XYZ file of N, CA and C in Angstrom:
630
model
N -6.600 20.287 -13.379
C -5.152 20.339 -13.204
C -4.727 21.647 -12.547
N -5.343 22.744 -12.952
C -4.997 24.037 -12.363
C -5.425 24.102 -10.894
N -6.583 23.537 -10.598
C -7.024 23.496 -9.196
C -6.049 22.676 -8.365
N -5.566 21.580 -8.931
C -4.605 20.732 -8.225
C -3.332 21.519 -7.929
N -2.833 22.270 -8.888
C -1.627 23.070 -8.683
C -1.851 24.118 -7.593
N -3.013 24.736 -7.644
C -3.341 25.742 -6.625
C -3.382 25.098 -5.240
N -4.039 23.945 -5.158
C -4.158 23.284 -3.860
C -2.793 22.864 -3.319
N -1.916 22.343 -4.176
C -0.603 21.912 -3.723
C 0.210 23.084 -3.178
N 0.074 24.245 -3.833
C 0.770 25.441 -3.344
C 0.217 25.863 -1.985
N -1.092 25.811 -1.858
C -1.759 26.161 -0.596
C -1.324 25.185 0.501
N -1.282 23.898 0.170
C -0.913 22.870 1.139
C 0.516 23.077 1.630
N 1.408 23.483 0.746
C 2.794 23.714 1.134
C 2.927 24.919 2.064
N 2.074 25.938 1.861
C 2.185 27.178 2.641
C 1.393 27.132 3.946
N 0.223 26.507 3.920
C -0.656 26.505 5.097
C -1.425 25.186 5.140
N -0.786 24.105 5.569
C -1.398 22.778 5.509
C -2.765 22.687 6.185
N -2.898 23.220 7.392
C -4.151 23.092 8.121
C -5.293 23.791 7.379
N -5.047 25.000 6.928
C -6.079 25.744 6.210
C -6.427 25.066 4.882
N -5.405 24.525 4.213
C -5.646 23.868 2.934
C -6.525 22.640 3.108
N -6.249 21.846 4.144
C -7.062 20.645 4.384
C -8.478 21.038 4.770
N -8.627 22.071 5.600
C -9.972 22.542 5.953
C -10.736 22.965 4.697
N -10.052 23.676 3.823
C -10.687 24.097 2.587
C -11.061 22.924 1.704
N -10.197 21.925 1.658
C -10.473 20.732 0.861
C -11.720 20.017 1.357
N -11.807 19.814 2.674
C -12.941 19.092 3.240
C -14.243 19.874 3.110
N -14.140 21.183 2.976
C -15.339 22.003 2.815
C -15.725 22.165 1.346
N -14.928 21.569 0.462
C -15.158 21.730 -0.969
C -16.411 21.011 -1.439
N -16.793 21.323 -2.641
C -17.982 20.728 -3.221
C -17.651 19.521 -4.065
N -18.402 19.358 -5.122
C -18.267 18.191 -5.988
C -16.830 18.064 -6.504
N -16.313 16.849 -6.427
C -14.980 16.589 -6.937
C -13.881 16.663 -5.899
N -14.215 17.013 -4.661
C -13.172 17.126 -3.635
C -12.481 15.781 -3.400
N -13.249 14.673 -3.578
C -12.683 13.352 -3.287
C -11.488 13.039 -4.192
N -11.585 13.422 -5.461
C -10.502 13.128 -6.390
C -9.234 13.857 -5.983
N -9.363 15.138 -5.654
C -8.184 15.901 -5.257
C -7.642 15.395 -3.927
N -8.539 15.028 -3.009
C -8.100 14.515 -1.719
C -7.316 13.224 -1.889
N -7.823 12.332 -2.729
C -7.150 11.050 -2.938
C -5.771 11.258 -3.578
N -5.720 12.119 -4.582
C -4.468 12.359 -5.291
C -3.440 13.082 -4.428
N -3.913 13.813 -3.424
C -3.010 14.613 -2.582
C -2.723 13.956 -1.238
N -3.266 12.774 -1.006
C -3.219 12.201 0.340
C -1.796 11.918 0.814
N -0.922 11.489 -0.084
C 0.451 11.210 0.341
C 1.176 12.493 0.742
N 0.924 13.577 0.011
C 1.530 14.849 0.382
C 0.962 15.359 1.705
N -0.343 15.156 1.904
C -0.957 15.546 3.176
C -0.333 14.753 4.318
N -0.032 13.472 4.068
C 0.593 12.644 5.105
C 1.944 13.207 5.523
N 2.621 13.903 4.625
C 3.940 14.453 4.932
C 3.856 15.782 5.685
N 2.825 16.583 5.382
C 2.788 17.926 5.964
C 1.694 18.107 7.015
N 0.682 17.243 7.007
C -0.401 17.321 7.996
C -0.846 15.909 8.357
N 0.058 15.100 8.926
C -0.244 13.689 9.162
C -1.465 13.446 10.036
N -1.751 14.376 10.940
C -2.873 14.194 11.853
C -4.235 14.255 11.155
N -4.252 14.678 9.884
C -5.525 14.820 9.174
C -5.813 13.655 8.212
N -4.839 12.762 8.038
C -4.977 11.721 7.020
C -6.145 10.792 7.306
N -6.266 10.297 8.531
C -7.347 9.362 8.858
C -8.715 10.013 8.662
N -8.818 11.275 9.034
C -10.080 12.012 8.873
C -10.492 12.076 7.408
N -9.530 12.356 6.548
C -9.822 12.442 5.118
C -10.121 11.065 4.545
N -9.268 10.088 4.878
C -9.431 8.742 4.317
C -10.769 8.134 4.699
N -11.240 8.420 5.906
C -12.519 7.858 6.354
C -13.700 8.386 5.545
N -13.518 9.530 4.933
C -14.608 10.131 4.151
C -14.541 9.789 2.666
N -13.471 9.156 2.256
C -13.333 8.831 0.842
C -14.172 7.612 0.479
N -14.839 7.637 -0.651
C -15.542 6.440 -1.117
C -14.542 5.385 -1.569
N -15.017 4.168 -1.723
C -14.137 3.100 -2.180
C -13.582 3.436 -3.558
N -12.286 3.212 -3.732
C -11.650 3.520 -5.014
C -12.250 2.654 -6.120
N -12.544 3.260 -7.257
C -13.097 2.515 -8.377
C -12.026 1.695 -9.090
N -10.809 2.170 -9.045
C -9.699 1.505 -9.717
C -9.003 0.554 -8.744
N -8.890 -0.716 -9.099
C -8.246 -1.705 -8.235
C -6.821 -1.305 -7.899
N -6.138 -0.644 -8.827
C -4.728 -0.307 -8.638
C -4.524 0.955 -7.806
N -5.590 1.615 -7.412
C -5.475 2.832 -6.605
C -5.098 2.446 -5.177
N -3.883 2.772 -4.775
C -3.399 2.424 -3.432
C -2.999 3.669 -2.652
N -3.647 4.803 -2.938
C -3.253 6.067 -2.308
C -3.389 6.022 -0.792
N -4.471 5.432 -0.289
C -4.670 5.380 1.165
C -3.609 4.488 1.803
N -3.356 3.337 1.214
C -2.326 2.446 1.742
C -0.971 3.139 1.774
N -0.618 3.813 0.704
C 0.685 4.463 0.633
C 0.779 5.630 1.613
N -0.331 6.337 1.812
C -0.332 7.436 2.785
C -0.121 6.908 4.195
N -0.768 5.796 4.528
C -0.587 5.235 5.869
C 0.791 4.616 6.035
N 1.392 4.164 4.945
C 2.772 3.693 5.022
C 3.701 4.858 5.384
N 3.424 6.024 4.821
C 4.208 7.215 5.167
C 4.028 7.555 6.646
N 2.776 7.473 7.124
C 2.518 7.733 8.544
C 3.250 6.715 9.411
N 3.228 5.451 8.990
C 3.872 4.407 9.764
C 5.369 4.580 9.846
N 5.975 5.042 8.767
C 7.416 5.325 8.783
C 7.747 6.417 9.794
N 6.803 7.302 9.965
C 7.006 8.449 10.854
C 6.752 8.079 12.314
N 5.637 7.378 12.561
C 5.251 6.996 13.925
C 4.319 5.796 13.814
N 4.872 4.604 13.963
C 4.109 3.383 13.736
C 2.930 3.254 14.694
N 3.137 3.574 15.945
C 2.079 3.399 16.941
C 0.871 4.274 16.617
N 1.107 5.553 16.352
C -0.014 6.446 16.066
C -0.682 6.088 14.746
N 0.095 5.644 13.754
C -0.488 5.227 12.473
C -1.371 4.009 12.667
N -0.924 3.059 13.467
C -1.719 1.858 13.730
C -3.007 2.214 14.453
N -2.921 3.075 15.448
C -4.115 3.480 16.198
C -5.100 4.211 15.293
N -4.581 5.062 14.417
C -5.445 5.798 13.502
C -6.153 4.850 12.537
N -5.416 3.871 12.012
C -6.010 2.915 11.070
C -7.054 2.044 11.757
N -6.735 1.584 12.957
C -7.675 0.736 13.687
C -8.958 1.481 14.027
N -8.854 2.782 14.264
C -10.022 3.566 14.651
C -10.856 4.064 13.492
N -10.397 3.813 12.280
C -11.114 4.296 11.106
C -12.375 3.492 10.837
N -13.317 4.134 10.178
C -14.480 3.465 9.619
C -14.525 3.810 8.133
N -15.386 3.126 7.406
C -15.539 3.465 5.996
C -14.803 2.515 5.076
N -14.924 2.800 3.788
C -14.422 1.898 2.758
C -12.900 1.848 2.666
N -12.225 2.819 3.227
C -10.762 2.883 3.092
C -10.022 2.266 4.273
N -10.754 1.733 5.227
C -10.115 1.233 6.453
C -9.108 0.128 6.164
N -9.474 -0.824 5.325
C -8.563 -1.943 5.086
C -7.288 -1.494 4.388
N -7.391 -0.549 3.470
C -6.162 -0.030 2.852
C -5.268 0.626 3.893
N -5.884 1.326 4.843
C -5.096 1.953 5.907
C -4.367 0.890 6.723
N -5.062 -0.188 7.064
C -4.446 -1.275 7.812
C -3.328 -1.933 7.003
N -3.519 -2.058 5.702
C -2.482 -2.634 4.843
C -1.221 -1.773 4.847
N -1.408 -0.457 4.820
C -0.246 0.433 4.862
C 0.558 0.262 6.133
N -0.152 0.118 7.258
C 0.522 -0.094 8.543
C 1.268 -1.430 8.533
N 0.601 -2.484 8.059
C 1.216 -3.810 8.033
C 2.466 -3.828 7.152
N 2.401 -3.132 6.033
C 3.529 -3.122 5.106
C 4.762 -2.485 5.738
N 4.558 -1.402 6.464
C 5.690 -0.725 7.114
C 6.181 -1.514 8.325
N 5.265 -1.978 9.132
C 5.618 -2.680 10.365
C 6.457 -3.921 10.074
N 6.081 -4.643 9.015
C 6.747 -5.913 8.706
C 8.218 -5.726 8.347
N 8.597 -4.521 7.956
C 10.006 -4.284 7.623
C 10.901 -4.372 8.859
N 10.354 -4.024 10.007
C 11.149 -4.047 11.231
C 10.826 -5.245 12.118
N 9.562 -5.725 12.067
C 9.167 -6.862 12.918
C 8.015 -7.595 12.246
N 8.373 -8.488 11.334
C 7.343 -9.200 10.564
C 6.447 -10.040 11.465
N 7.018 -10.728 12.436
C 6.212 -11.599 13.292
C 5.183 -10.815 14.093
N 5.563 -9.647 14.580
C 4.615 -8.818 15.323
C 3.503 -8.314 14.411
N 3.863 -7.899 13.202
C 2.852 -7.438 12.247
C 1.904 -8.573 11.873
N 2.438 -9.777 11.724
C 1.626 -10.940 11.381
C 0.644 -11.266 12.503
N 1.127 -11.264 13.722
C 0.264 -11.548 14.870
C -0.847 -10.504 14.983
N -0.489 -9.253 14.764
C -1.474 -8.170 14.808
C -2.533 -8.353 13.734
N -2.115 -8.664 12.519
C -3.052 -8.843 11.410
C -4.010 -9.990 11.696
N -3.498 -11.066 12.238
C -4.354 -12.219 12.537
C -5.361 -11.926 13.633
N -5.067 -10.942 14.478
C -5.962 -10.617 15.584
C -6.956 -9.510 15.279
N -6.975 -9.017 14.043
C -7.931 -7.953 13.703
C -9.350 -8.488 13.729
N -10.328 -7.620 13.953
C -11.717 -8.065 14.139
C -12.283 -8.827 12.935
N -13.261 -9.659 13.217
C -13.967 -10.380 12.155
C -14.563 -9.384 11.175
N -14.569 -9.759 9.913
C -15.058 -8.863 8.876
C -13.940 -8.129 8.170
N -12.753 -8.156 8.766
C -11.571 -7.568 8.131
C -10.938 -8.620 7.230
N -10.491 -8.213 6.066
C -9.819 -9.153 5.164
C -8.385 -9.355 5.657
N -8.244 -10.243 6.625
C -6.930 -10.454 7.248
C -5.912 -10.958 6.240
N -6.336 -11.821 5.315
C -5.398 -12.346 4.321
C -4.777 -11.227 3.499
N -5.590 -10.244 3.123
C -5.062 -9.151 2.308
C -4.075 -8.305 3.108
N -4.327 -8.154 4.376
C -3.419 -7.372 5.212
C -2.107 -8.134 5.428
N -2.192 -9.455 5.538
C -0.977 -10.265 5.645
C -0.189 -10.198 4.336
N -0.897 -10.170 3.205
C -0.191 -10.009 1.920
C 0.592 -8.701 1.900
N 0.002 -7.644 2.424
C 0.707 -6.363 2.481
C 1.945 -6.480 3.366
N 1.826 -7.227 4.458
C 2.978 -7.435 5.337
C 4.075 -8.217 4.614
N 3.687 -9.204 3.829
C 4.666 -9.984 3.068
C 5.395 -9.107 2.050
N 4.658 -8.202 1.417
C 5.280 -7.288 0.464
C 6.284 -6.386 1.184
N 5.908 -5.905 2.354
C 6.840 -5.089 3.121
C 8.098 -5.853 3.485
N 7.943 -7.095 3.926
C 9.098 -7.923 4.276
C 9.970 -8.181 3.058
N 9.330 -8.365 1.892
C 10.085 -8.635 0.665
C 11.025 -7.502 0.308
N 10.699 -6.289 0.722
C 11.551 -5.143 0.392
C 12.850 -5.134 1.184
N 12.881 -5.874 2.306
C 14.090 -5.905 3.132
C 14.670 -7.307 3.274
N 13.860 -8.318 3.010
C 14.304 -9.712 3.152
C 13.613 -10.568 2.096
N 14.042 -10.469 0.828
C 13.359 -11.200 -0.243
C 13.207 -12.701 0.014
N 14.268 -13.438 0.374
C 14.085 -14.874 0.588
C 13.124 -15.188 1.738
N 13.207 -14.417 2.817
C 12.327 -14.650 3.952
C 10.868 -14.459 3.591
N 10.570 -13.432 2.805
C 9.198 -13.189 2.377
C 8.713 -14.286 1.448
N 9.553 -14.687 0.510
C 9.177 -15.739 -0.429
C 8.968 -17.065 0.291
N 9.754 -17.325 1.310
C 9.569 -18.542 2.107
C 8.222 -18.554 2.823
N 7.628 -17.381 2.992
C 6.409 -17.260 3.805
C 5.143 -17.079 2.983
N 5.212 -17.157 1.664
C 4.022 -16.872 0.848
C 2.889 -17.849 1.104
N 3.198 -19.018 1.651
C 2.151 -20.000 1.931
C 1.317 -19.665 3.157
N 1.621 -18.561 3.835
C 0.845 -18.179 5.015
C -0.594 -17.816 4.673
N -0.820 -17.395 3.435
C -2.163 -17.022 2.983
C -2.458 -17.693 1.648
N -3.719 -17.790 1.263
C -4.061 -18.394 -0.030
C -3.469 -17.587 -1.183
N -3.354 -18.208 -2.373
C -2.781 -17.506 -3.522
C -3.522 -16.228 -3.887
N -4.839 -16.215 -3.694
C -5.613 -15.018 -4.020
C -5.495 -14.671 -5.489
N -5.508 -13.379 -5.776
C -5.441 -12.920 -7.164
C -6.798 -12.457 -7.648
N -6.778 -11.458 -8.485
C -8.010 -10.879 -9.029
C -8.148 -11.288 -10.493
N -9.307 -11.759 -10.837
C -9.544 -12.276 -12.192
C -9.227 -11.213 -13.246
N -8.478 -11.625 -14.262
C -8.124 -10.781 -15.409
C -7.273 -9.572 -15.024
N -6.633 -9.625 -13.871
C -5.714 -8.570 -13.453
C -4.313 -9.168 -13.358
N -3.355 -8.435 -13.884
C -1.988 -8.944 -14.019
C -1.228 -8.899 -12.702
N -0.584 -10.010 -12.354
C 0.340 -10.085 -11.211
C -0.315 -9.676 -9.898
N -1.452 -10.271 -9.579
C -2.148 -9.915 -8.339
C -2.187 -11.044 -7.327
N -1.625 -12.216 -7.643
C -1.585 -13.286 -6.655
C -0.606 -12.931 -5.539
N -0.701 -13.668 -4.442
C 0.241 -13.452 -3.340
C 1.673 -13.593 -3.833
N 1.934 -14.690 -4.554
C 3.289 -14.933 -5.045
C 3.789 -13.836 -5.955
N 2.924 -13.369 -6.864
C 3.323 -12.335 -7.817
C 3.656 -11.029 -7.112
N 2.847 -10.656 -6.137
C 3.071 -9.392 -5.438
C 4.361 -9.426 -4.616
N 4.586 -10.542 -3.951
C 5.807 -10.669 -3.163
C 7.018 -10.751 -4.085
N 6.881 -11.497 -5.170
C 7.981 -11.646 -6.115
C 8.365 -10.313 -6.740
N 7.375 -9.489 -7.066
C 7.655 -8.183 -7.669
C 8.469 -7.304 -6.726
N 8.082 -7.276 -5.469
C 8.811 -6.442 -4.498
C 10.192 -7.016 -4.221
N 10.267 -8.331 -4.133
C 11.556 -8.979 -3.882
C 12.523 -8.721 -5.029
N 12.041 -8.837 -6.265
C 12.903 -8.607 -7.431
C 13.355 -7.166 -7.510
N 12.495 -6.252 -7.076
C 12.862 -4.842 -7.057
C 13.959 -4.581 -6.026
N 13.882 -5.296 -4.905
C 14.874 -5.104 -3.844
C 16.214 -5.739 -4.193
N 16.186 -6.969 -4.725
C 17.433 -7.678 -5.055
C 17.101 -8.733 -6.106
N 17.305 -8.374 -7.366
C 16.902 -9.264 -8.451
C 17.669 -10.579 -8.424
N 18.981 -10.510 -8.279
C 19.794 -11.721 -8.340
C 19.447 -12.683 -7.206
N 19.263 -12.151 -6.011
C 18.905 -12.987 -4.867
C 17.538 -13.634 -5.092
N 16.613 -12.847 -5.634
C 15.266 -13.361 -5.892
C 15.273 -14.425 -6.982
N 15.993 -14.161 -8.052
C 16.082 -15.146 -9.131
C 16.722 -16.440 -8.633
N 17.693 -16.311 -7.756
C 18.316 -17.495 -7.178
C 17.340 -18.304 -6.346
N 16.490 -17.605 -5.605
C 15.477 -18.300 -4.793
C 14.500 -19.040 -5.699
N 14.050 -18.396 -6.765
C 13.109 -19.034 -7.694
C 13.733 -20.291 -8.297
N 14.994 -20.188 -8.703
C 15.674 -21.332 -9.304
C 15.820 -22.486 -8.319
N 15.949 -22.152 -7.050
C 16.138 -23.183 -6.026
C 14.819 -23.802 -5.559
N 13.691 -23.243 -6.009
C 12.378 -23.756 -5.590
C 11.500 -24.025 -6.812
N 11.932 -24.908 -7.686
C 11.148 -25.176 -8.900
C 9.764 -25.726 -8.564
N 8.772 -25.205 -9.287
C 7.419 -25.701 -9.118
C 6.633 -25.060 -7.992
N 7.287 -24.275 -7.145
C 6.563 -23.665 -6.020
C 5.672 -22.519 -6.484
N 6.138 -21.778 -7.485
C 5.365 -20.669 -8.041
C 4.792 -21.088 -9.387
N 3.549 -20.664 -9.665
C 2.961 -21.000 -10.960
C 3.099 -19.818 -11.925
N 2.498 -19.966 -13.084
C 2.650 -18.946 -14.123
C 2.120 -17.588 -13.661
N 0.987 -17.587 -12.967
C 0.428 -16.323 -12.485
C 1.371 -15.651 -11.490
N 2.002 -16.442 -10.647
C 2.959 -15.879 -9.690
C 4.161 -15.281 -10.418
N 4.629 -15.978 -11.450
C 5.825 -15.545 -12.182
C 5.634 -14.192 -12.861
N 4.379 -13.782 -13.057
C 4.120 -12.460 -13.634
C 4.741 -11.352 -12.789
N 4.973 -11.638 -11.516
C 5.573 -10.637 -10.647
C 6.973 -10.232 -11.064
N 7.636 -11.071 -11.853
C 8.993 -10.755 -12.318
C 8.998 -9.855 -13.551
N 7.842 -9.637 -14.159
C 7.797 -8.979 -15.468
C 8.468 -7.607 -15.475
N 8.146 -6.774 -14.500
C 8.700 -5.414 -14.516
C 10.218 -5.429 -14.350
N 10.694 -6.228 -13.399
C 12.138 -6.274 -13.161
C 12.888 -6.814 -14.378
N 12.343 -7.863 -15.009
C 12.989 -8.428 -16.192
C 12.963 -7.421 -17.339
N 11.823 -6.757 -17.532
C 11.712 -5.750 -18.595
C 12.723 -4.633 -18.402
N 12.862 -4.161 -17.178
C 13.822 -3.099 -16.903
C 15.248 -3.539 -17.227
N 15.575 -4.773 -16.896
C 16.928 -5.257 -17.169
C 17.153 -5.442 -18.674
N 16.126 -5.899 -19.390
C 16.252 -6.037 -20.836
C 16.399 -4.672 -21.509
N 15.672 -3.705 -21.006
C 15.774 -2.363 -21.596
C 17.112 -1.704 -21.278
N 17.700 -2.071 -20.157
C 19.010 -1.529 -19.796
C 20.093 -2.134 -20.670
N 19.934 -3.415 -20.987
C 20.930 -4.110 -21.809
C 20.173 -5.012 -22.795
């Protein structure tokens, strides 16, 4: 924790030197790099792809640091973020592509969808399209929900709210709960129980509020 505080202070004062020091570090550098990647994306965006390419695959399924860092890059400059993600190698490449798709879909879902479908063989295109659907859900909940059939339901065994429907529903409910609930009511039977798990956080928050 103390090393993390020191690194964050260094990163704020001298981003380039801090990243150089991080990459030259010994055992444990990956953990600090992963935890700091979003901040690095804000102060030294040109170094994110270099760091992400060296990170091992995340052990935790819920770890989305690389995706979120590339989403920050995409908000800043979509073209350069896309080029950086496409040029990456290593275990974090698909998360980088997901971050780009999530941001791109907010402004042009059809273009992001076409791009995702054209990615090279061996890429999990369905997962990248799911990220695009989540991005669209943040700005157009009904439109995203109407499009969940573009990819298979997916979902990870024994993991909560990981189907396509659940992920899109969670983002849609966060963006506009009433609009999302209205869509669900108007489409009975389209979502199953696993998909409905996506509403859990939004419903819990509303119950705790009142």
